[in-house]
């Protein structure tokens, strides 16, 4: 399988899967707020510090984003492009957000596909503090209880990355929700197999999968191949089949040329580049 040598020593723990409960939410994002403030503020109002959201259909202006690029030195295996700033109102076609805490403040990690005024579809990594919600929007989300995504300095990759961690219970446990896993995956392991093992070890036989991350090139199940050694990926639709036997991940991504690619990943052929952050929600108790 493809692999990359990161600047630091490989961590012994290659995946963190923290059991938690996920609560389905519908959030209102106010116009005029940064995407970061809008999503994390709405989650906090619902009582959650970490979670996941879909930004499908949200209008953003200004929009600022980057795509993957070669690293300028040996401190990282890959880096980011210069900031891209399309004119006018940009409409998100689909985008995935993992929300958590960075440097003690609410923070999101967002990858997606969008269209600017010229109608061209583009994709990448949204800059959450520099992108602003243009019109009030309603989005679907999950809040998580019992786990949190917390950004930590990562010696292996030399990035500050979300880490799935156990979170202290609140004053009173919420009723309802679904069994779930907050997962963070380290480089070079196949993302599908990692998910399957995590679900099997945690007694989740069937689940929906949400998240964002990066892959070392991409092999699709239909035979297409993306050679870019760094990509920005969102899970558009993901499932682990009954019994935990097979993960199916339908993804969208930007490569290092800015091209948009979509499709179902080939199981066993897609190693993680820098990180993958996932919320795995059980289909039933």
mmCIF file of C-alpha atoms in Angstrom:
data_model
loop_
_atom_site.group_PDB
_atom_site.id
_atom_site.type_symbol
_atom_site.label_atom_id
_atom_site.label_comp_id
_atom_site.label_asym_id
_atom_site.label_seq_id
_atom_site.Cartn_x
_atom_site.Cartn_y
_atom_site.Cartn_z
ATOM 1 C CA UNK A 1 0.000 0.000 0.000
ATOM 2 C CA UNK A 2 1.097 3.579 -0.617
ATOM 3 C CA UNK A 3 2.699 5.323 2.351
ATOM 4 C CA UNK A 4 4.422 8.567 3.328
ATOM 5 C CA UNK A 5 7.272 9.142 5.777
ATOM 6 C CA UNK A 6 6.315 11.950 8.133
ATOM 7 C CA UNK A 7 8.965 14.072 9.875
ATOM 8 C CA UNK A 8 8.413 12.696 13.378
ATOM 9 C CA UNK A 9 8.446 9.206 14.923
ATOM 10 C CA UNK A 10 5.313 7.143 14.209
ATOM 11 C CA UNK A 11 2.952 7.059 17.176
ATOM 12 C CA UNK A 12 2.259 3.651 18.662
ATOM 13 C CA UNK A 13 -1.492 4.272 18.675
ATOM 14 C CA UNK A 14 -2.731 4.346 15.071
ATOM 15 C CA UNK A 15 -6.427 4.946 15.701
ATOM 16 C CA UNK A 16 -8.431 6.362 18.577
ATOM 17 C CA UNK A 17 -12.056 5.257 18.811
ATOM 18 C CA UNK A 18 -13.869 6.760 21.803
ATOM 19 C CA UNK A 19 -17.356 5.420 22.593
ATOM 20 C CA UNK A 20 -19.948 8.164 23.003
ATOM 21 C CA UNK A 21 -23.547 8.985 22.227
ATOM 22 C CA UNK A 22 -24.613 11.059 19.235
ATOM 23 C CA UNK A 23 -27.703 13.255 19.300
ATOM 24 C CA UNK A 24 -29.339 14.351 16.054
ATOM 25 C CA UNK A 25 -29.734 18.126 15.734
ATOM 26 C CA UNK A 26 -31.026 20.763 13.362
ATOM 27 C CA UNK A 27 -28.988 23.954 13.719
ATOM 28 C CA UNK A 28 -29.657 27.522 12.598
ATOM 29 C CA UNK A 29 -26.572 29.330 11.290
ATOM 30 C CA UNK A 30 -27.008 33.132 11.561
ATOM 31 C CA UNK A 31 -26.107 35.418 8.686
ATOM 32 C CA UNK A 32 -23.040 37.580 9.215
ATOM 33 C CA UNK A 33 -21.165 35.137 11.454
ATOM 34 C CA UNK A 34 -18.006 33.331 10.438
ATOM 35 C CA UNK A 35 -18.657 29.700 9.593
ATOM 36 C CA UNK A 36 -16.597 28.759 12.637
ATOM 37 C CA UNK A 37 -18.657 30.943 14.977
ATOM 38 C CA UNK A 38 -21.965 29.962 13.385
ATOM 39 C CA UNK A 39 -21.468 26.192 13.652
ATOM 40 C CA UNK A 40 -19.785 26.053 17.052
ATOM 41 C CA UNK A 41 -22.152 28.649 18.485
ATOM 42 C CA UNK A 42 -25.211 26.700 17.353
ATOM 43 C CA UNK A 43 -23.748 23.478 18.764
ATOM 44 C CA UNK A 44 -22.994 25.193 22.080
ATOM 45 C CA UNK A 45 -26.537 26.555 22.251
ATOM 46 C CA UNK A 46 -27.738 22.962 21.860
ATOM 47 C CA UNK A 47 -25.410 21.921 24.683
ATOM 48 C CA UNK A 48 -22.470 20.392 22.809
ATOM 49 C CA UNK A 49 -18.779 21.277 22.511
ATOM 50 C CA UNK A 50 -18.050 18.706 19.778
ATOM 51 C CA UNK A 51 -19.969 17.196 16.927
ATOM 52 C CA UNK A 52 -20.501 16.998 13.193
ATOM 53 C CA UNK A 53 -22.489 19.128 10.726
ATOM 54 C CA UNK A 54 -23.433 19.133 7.037
ATOM 55 C CA UNK A 55 -23.300 22.555 5.353
ATOM 56 C CA UNK A 56 -25.227 21.524 2.239
ATOM 57 C CA UNK A 57 -26.852 24.538 0.568
ATOM 58 C CA UNK A 58 -25.271 27.198 2.786
ATOM 59 C CA UNK A 59 -24.452 30.517 1.064
ATOM 60 C CA UNK A 60 -21.060 31.989 2.002
ATOM 61 C CA UNK A 61 -19.608 35.441 1.286
ATOM 62 C CA UNK A 62 -16.774 36.052 1.551
ATOM 63 C CA UNK A 63 -15.522 32.508 0.936
ATOM 64 C CA UNK A 64 -11.886 31.613 1.628
ATOM 65 C CA UNK A 65 -10.394 28.181 1.138
ATOM 66 C CA UNK A 66 -7.225 26.282 0.279
ATOM 67 C CA UNK A 67 -6.328 23.056 -1.524
ATOM 68 C CA UNK A 68 -3.471 20.636 -0.769
ATOM 69 C CA UNK A 69 -0.009 21.624 -1.987
ATOM 70 C CA UNK A 70 3.608 20.449 -1.722
ATOM 71 C CA UNK A 71 5.351 21.319 1.524
ATOM 72 C CA UNK A 72 7.852 24.191 1.222
ATOM 73 C CA UNK A 73 10.395 22.328 3.368
ATOM 74 C CA UNK A 74 10.923 19.016 5.163
ATOM 75 C CA UNK A 75 8.930 20.008 8.235
ATOM 76 C CA UNK A 76 5.750 18.455 6.743
ATOM 77 C CA UNK A 77 4.917 15.952 4.009
ATOM 78 C CA UNK A 78 2.395 18.349 2.433
ATOM 79 C CA UNK A 79 1.038 21.834 2.985
ATOM 80 C CA UNK A 80 -1.678 24.200 1.747
ATOM 81 C CA UNK A 81 -2.030 26.341 -1.353
ATOM 82 C CA UNK A 82 -2.290 30.094 -1.272
ATOM 83 C CA UNK A 83 -5.727 31.238 -0.109
ATOM 84 C CA UNK A 84 -8.384 31.129 -2.822
ATOM 85 C CA UNK A 85 -11.013 33.872 -2.751
ATOM 86 C CA UNK A 86 -13.856 33.485 -5.269
ATOM 87 C CA UNK A 87 -15.909 36.619 -5.899
ATOM 88 C CA UNK A 88 -19.502 37.046 -4.818
ATOM 89 C CA UNK A 89 -21.732 34.622 -2.974
ATOM 90 C CA UNK A 90 -20.530 31.012 -3.023
ATOM 91 C CA UNK A 91 -23.079 28.240 -2.561
ATOM 92 C CA UNK A 92 -21.968 25.079 -0.812
ATOM 93 C CA UNK A 93 -23.089 21.989 -2.676
ATOM 94 C CA UNK A 94 -22.014 19.670 0.110
ATOM 95 C CA UNK A 95 -19.551 20.053 2.944
ATOM 96 C CA UNK A 96 -18.693 18.146 6.098
ATOM 97 C CA UNK A 97 -17.666 19.729 9.389
ATOM 98 C CA UNK A 98 -16.016 18.165 12.426
ATOM 99 C CA UNK A 99 -16.335 20.500 15.412
ATOM 100 C CA UNK A 100 -14.240 20.532 18.553
ATOM 101 C CA UNK A 101 -11.774 22.594 20.587
ATOM 102 C CA UNK A 102 -8.445 24.139 19.532
ATOM 103 C CA UNK A 103 -6.303 26.273 21.847
ATOM 104 C CA UNK A 104 -9.189 26.401 24.291
ATOM 105 C CA UNK A 105 -11.612 27.830 21.728
ATOM 106 C CA UNK A 106 -14.350 26.264 19.582
ATOM 107 C CA UNK A 107 -13.005 25.259 16.171
ATOM 108 C CA UNK A 108 -14.146 23.412 13.057
ATOM 109 C CA UNK A 109 -12.429 21.401 10.319
ATOM 110 C CA UNK A 110 -14.398 21.610 7.056
ATOM 111 C CA UNK A 111 -13.945 20.080 3.588
ATOM 112 C CA UNK A 112 -16.469 20.357 0.784
ATOM 113 C CA UNK A 113 -17.589 21.231 -2.736
ATOM 114 C CA UNK A 114 -19.017 24.636 -3.709
ATOM 115 C CA UNK A 115 -19.996 26.791 -6.669
ATOM 116 C CA UNK A 116 -19.123 30.451 -7.090
ATOM 117 C CA UNK A 117 -20.825 32.968 -9.382
ATOM 118 C CA UNK A 118 -19.054 31.530 -12.426
ATOM 119 C CA UNK A 119 -20.840 28.198 -11.854
ATOM 120 C CA UNK A 120 -17.646 26.116 -11.709
ATOM 121 C CA UNK A 121 -17.536 23.414 -9.046
ATOM 122 C CA UNK A 122 -14.529 23.686 -6.776
ATOM 123 C CA UNK A 123 -13.484 21.855 -3.630
ATOM 124 C CA UNK A 124 -11.066 22.121 -0.770
ATOM 125 C CA UNK A 125 -10.456 22.997 2.862
ATOM 126 C CA UNK A 126 -12.598 25.908 4.038
ATOM 127 C CA UNK A 127 -10.897 28.576 6.183
ATOM 128 C CA UNK A 128 -13.518 28.800 8.929
ATOM 129 C CA UNK A 129 -12.670 32.166 10.493
ATOM 130 C CA UNK A 130 -12.373 33.934 7.117
ATOM 131 C CA UNK A 131 -15.566 32.570 5.536
ATOM 132 C CA UNK A 132 -18.896 34.155 6.490
ATOM 133 C CA UNK A 133 -22.472 32.837 6.354
ATOM 134 C CA UNK A 134 -24.252 35.080 3.833
ATOM 135 C CA UNK A 135 -27.859 34.097 4.607
ATOM 136 C CA UNK A 136 -29.399 32.397 7.617
ATOM 137 C CA UNK A 137 -29.365 28.656 7.028
ATOM 138 C CA UNK A 138 -30.674 25.504 8.631
ATOM 139 C CA UNK A 139 -28.297 22.511 8.665
ATOM 140 C CA UNK A 140 -28.343 18.938 9.925
ATOM 141 C CA UNK A 141 -25.872 17.954 12.622
ATOM 142 C CA UNK A 142 -24.932 15.579 15.421
ATOM 143 C CA UNK A 143 -23.836 16.615 18.895
ATOM 144 C CA UNK A 144 -21.698 14.129 20.803
ATOM 145 C CA UNK A 145 -21.749 13.338 24.514
ATOM 146 C CA UNK A 146 -18.959 11.473 26.302
ATOM 147 C CA UNK A 147 -16.257 12.292 23.751
ATOM 148 C CA UNK A 148 -14.683 15.395 22.258
ATOM 149 C CA UNK A 149 -12.425 16.358 19.380
ATOM 150 C CA UNK A 150 -9.510 18.300 20.881
ATOM 151 C CA UNK A 151 -6.656 19.704 18.752
ATOM 152 C CA UNK A 152 -3.219 18.584 19.965
ATOM 153 C CA UNK A 153 0.303 19.064 18.652
ATOM 154 C CA UNK A 154 1.172 15.854 16.832
ATOM 155 C CA UNK A 155 4.915 15.025 16.784
ATOM 156 C CA UNK A 156 4.545 12.458 13.992
ATOM 157 C CA UNK A 157 3.069 14.811 11.372
ATOM 158 C CA UNK A 158 4.159 18.145 12.890
ATOM 159 C CA UNK A 159 0.579 19.420 12.548
ATOM 160 C CA UNK A 160 -1.908 20.347 15.262
ATOM 161 C CA UNK A 161 -4.654 17.781 14.748
ATOM 162 C CA UNK A 162 -7.961 16.860 16.301
ATOM 163 C CA UNK A 163 -7.662 13.941 18.706
ATOM 164 C CA UNK A 164 -10.710 11.952 19.799
ATOM 165 C CA UNK A 165 -10.743 12.034 23.600
ATOM 166 C CA UNK A 166 -12.968 10.995 26.471
ATOM 167 C CA UNK A 167 -15.010 13.955 27.708
ATOM 168 C CA UNK A 168 -16.382 14.347 31.223
ATOM 169 C CA UNK A 169 -20.109 13.849 31.506
ATOM 170 C CA UNK A 170 -22.207 16.936 32.023
ATOM 171 C CA UNK A 171 -24.242 17.667 35.110
ATOM 172 C CA UNK A 172 -26.992 15.413 33.810
ATOM 173 C CA UNK A 173 -26.849 12.836 31.055
ATOM 174 C CA UNK A 174 -29.125 13.476 28.110
ATOM 175 C CA UNK A 175 -31.813 11.035 27.214
ATOM 176 C CA UNK A 176 -31.834 9.361 23.829
ATOM 177 C CA UNK A 177 -29.150 9.567 21.219
ATOM 178 C CA UNK A 178 -27.396 6.697 19.506
ATOM 179 C CA UNK A 179 -24.279 4.729 20.378
ATOM 180 C CA UNK A 180 -21.377 6.236 18.438
ATOM 181 C CA UNK A 181 -17.610 6.413 18.094
ATOM 182 C CA UNK A 182 -15.535 9.572 17.818
ATOM 183 C CA UNK A 183 -12.507 8.432 15.793
ATOM 184 C CA UNK A 184 -9.205 9.919 14.722
ATOM 185 C CA UNK A 185 -6.950 7.942 12.397
ATOM 186 C CA UNK A 186 -3.205 8.331 11.923
ATOM 187 C CA UNK A 187 -1.293 8.140 8.625
ATOM 188 C CA UNK A 188 -0.730 5.191 6.287
ATOM 189 C CA UNK A 189 -3.495 2.799 7.387
ATOM 190 C CA UNK A 190 -6.359 1.985 5.019
ATOM 191 C CA UNK A 191 -9.364 4.033 6.046
ATOM 192 C CA UNK A 192 -11.998 1.369 5.282
ATOM 193 C CA UNK A 193 -10.271 -1.442 7.165
ATOM 194 C CA UNK A 194 -9.572 0.874 10.095
ATOM 195 C CA UNK A 195 -13.281 1.669 10.362
ATOM 196 C CA UNK A 196 -14.275 -1.962 10.181
ATOM 197 C CA UNK A 197 -11.879 -2.938 12.973
ATOM 198 C CA UNK A 198 -12.958 -0.019 15.178
ATOM 199 C CA UNK A 199 -16.628 -0.951 14.829
ATOM 200 C CA UNK A 200 -15.988 -4.638 15.481
ATOM 201 C CA UNK A 201 -13.937 -3.911 18.609
ATOM 202 C CA UNK A 202 -16.590 -1.581 19.987
ATOM 203 C CA UNK A 203 -19.643 -3.700 19.291
ATOM 204 C CA UNK A 204 -21.177 -1.538 16.561
ATOM 205 C CA UNK A 205 -22.475 -3.936 13.875
ATOM 206 C CA UNK A 206 -23.970 -1.346 11.530
ATOM 207 C CA UNK A 207 -23.405 2.396 11.319
ATOM 208 C CA UNK A 208 -23.438 5.615 9.338
ATOM 209 C CA UNK A 209 -20.043 7.279 8.879
ATOM 210 C CA UNK A 210 -19.396 11.037 8.780
ATOM 211 C CA UNK A 211 -16.120 12.941 8.607
ATOM 212 C CA UNK A 212 -13.209 14.615 6.884
ATOM 213 C CA UNK A 213 -9.546 13.834 6.299
ATOM 214 C CA UNK A 214 -6.836 13.290 3.731
ATOM 215 C CA UNK A 215 -5.677 10.315 1.663
ATOM 216 C CA UNK A 216 -2.423 9.427 -0.139
ATOM 217 C CA UNK A 217 -3.826 9.360 -3.628
ATOM 218 C CA UNK A 218 -7.227 7.777 -4.122
ATOM 219 C CA UNK A 219 -8.375 4.508 -5.669
ATOM 220 C CA UNK A 220 -12.081 4.298 -6.435
ATOM 221 C CA UNK A 221 -14.054 1.067 -6.569
ATOM 222 C CA UNK A 222 -14.793 1.650 -10.272
ATOM 223 C CA UNK A 223 -11.068 1.619 -11.140
ATOM 224 C CA UNK A 224 -10.362 5.362 -11.290
ATOM 225 C CA UNK A 225 -7.161 6.558 -9.642
ATOM 226 C CA UNK A 226 -6.160 10.009 -8.339
ATOM 227 C CA UNK A 227 -2.344 10.199 -8.194
ATOM 228 C CA UNK A 228 -2.128 13.285 -5.960
ATOM 229 C CA UNK A 229 -0.194 12.267 -2.823
ATOM 230 C CA UNK A 230 -2.208 14.712 -0.702
ATOM 231 C CA UNK A 231 -5.967 15.219 -0.978
ATOM 232 C CA UNK A 232 -8.686 17.000 0.999
ATOM 233 C CA UNK A 233 -11.535 14.535 1.497
ATOM 234 C CA UNK A 234 -15.069 14.610 2.874
ATOM 235 C CA UNK A 235 -17.301 11.595 3.404
ATOM 236 C CA UNK A 236 -20.436 12.364 1.406
ATOM 237 C CA UNK A 237 -22.147 9.129 2.467
ATOM 238 C CA UNK A 238 -20.595 6.339 4.477
ATOM 239 C CA UNK A 239 -21.785 3.092 5.997
ATOM 240 C CA UNK A 240 -20.461 0.073 7.796
ATOM 241 C CA UNK A 241 -22.529 -2.946 6.786
ATOM 242 C CA UNK A 242 -24.395 -5.211 9.185
ATOM 243 C CA UNK A 243 -21.939 -7.300 11.185
ATOM 244 C CA UNK A 244 -19.158 -4.789 10.640
ATOM 245 C CA UNK A 245 -17.982 -6.812 7.673
ATOM 246 C CA UNK A 246 -17.566 -4.020 5.165
ATOM 247 C CA UNK A 247 -17.245 -0.245 5.045
ATOM 248 C CA UNK A 248 -18.529 1.686 2.029
ATOM 249 C CA UNK A 249 -17.327 5.277 1.792
ATOM 250 C CA UNK A 250 -18.699 7.554 -0.917
ATOM 251 C CA UNK A 251 -16.394 10.584 -0.869
ATOM 252 C CA UNK A 252 -15.731 13.920 -2.527
ATOM 253 C CA UNK A 253 -12.274 15.463 -2.645
ATOM 254 C CA UNK A 254 -9.901 18.046 -4.046
ATOM 255 C CA UNK A 255 -6.490 17.026 -5.374
ATOM 256 C CA UNK A 256 -3.318 19.120 -5.543
ATOM 257 C CA UNK A 257 -4.407 20.626 -8.885
ATOM 258 C CA UNK A 258 -7.765 21.674 -7.469
ATOM 259 C CA UNK A 259 -9.679 19.087 -9.493
ATOM 260 C CA UNK A 260 -12.855 17.660 -7.934
ATOM 261 C CA UNK A 261 -13.260 13.880 -7.690
ATOM 262 C CA UNK A 262 -16.181 11.847 -6.342
ATOM 263 C CA UNK A 263 -16.975 8.175 -5.886
ATOM 264 C CA UNK A 264 -16.902 5.107 -3.655
ATOM 265 C CA UNK A 265 -13.489 4.224 -2.261
ATOM 266 C CA UNK A 266 -11.850 0.906 -3.011
ATOM 267 C CA UNK A 267 -11.628 -1.073 0.227
ATOM 268 C CA UNK A 268 -8.043 -1.842 1.155
ATOM 269 C CA UNK A 269 -6.544 0.673 -1.261
ATOM 270 C CA UNK A 270 -6.720 4.088 0.417
ATOM 271 C CA UNK A 271 -4.195 4.960 3.132
ATOM 272 C CA UNK A 272 -4.583 8.071 5.270
ATOM 273 C CA UNK A 273 -2.227 10.953 4.413
ATOM 274 C CA UNK A 274 -2.159 13.164 7.548
ATOM 275 C CA UNK A 275 -5.344 12.429 9.502
ATOM 276 C CA UNK A 276 -8.955 11.346 9.302
ATOM 277 C CA UNK A 277 -11.615 12.512 11.760
ATOM 278 C CA UNK A 278 -14.799 10.511 11.902
ATOM 279 C CA UNK A 279 -18.093 10.242 13.722
ATOM 280 C CA UNK A 280 -19.483 6.721 13.449
ATOM 281 C CA UNK A 281 -23.163 6.566 14.484
ATOM 282 C CA UNK A 282 -24.755 3.203 15.154
ATOM 283 C CA UNK A 283 -27.858 2.445 13.125
ATOM 284 C CA UNK A 284 -29.710 1.205 16.221
ATOM 285 C CA UNK A 285 -29.150 0.469 19.903
#
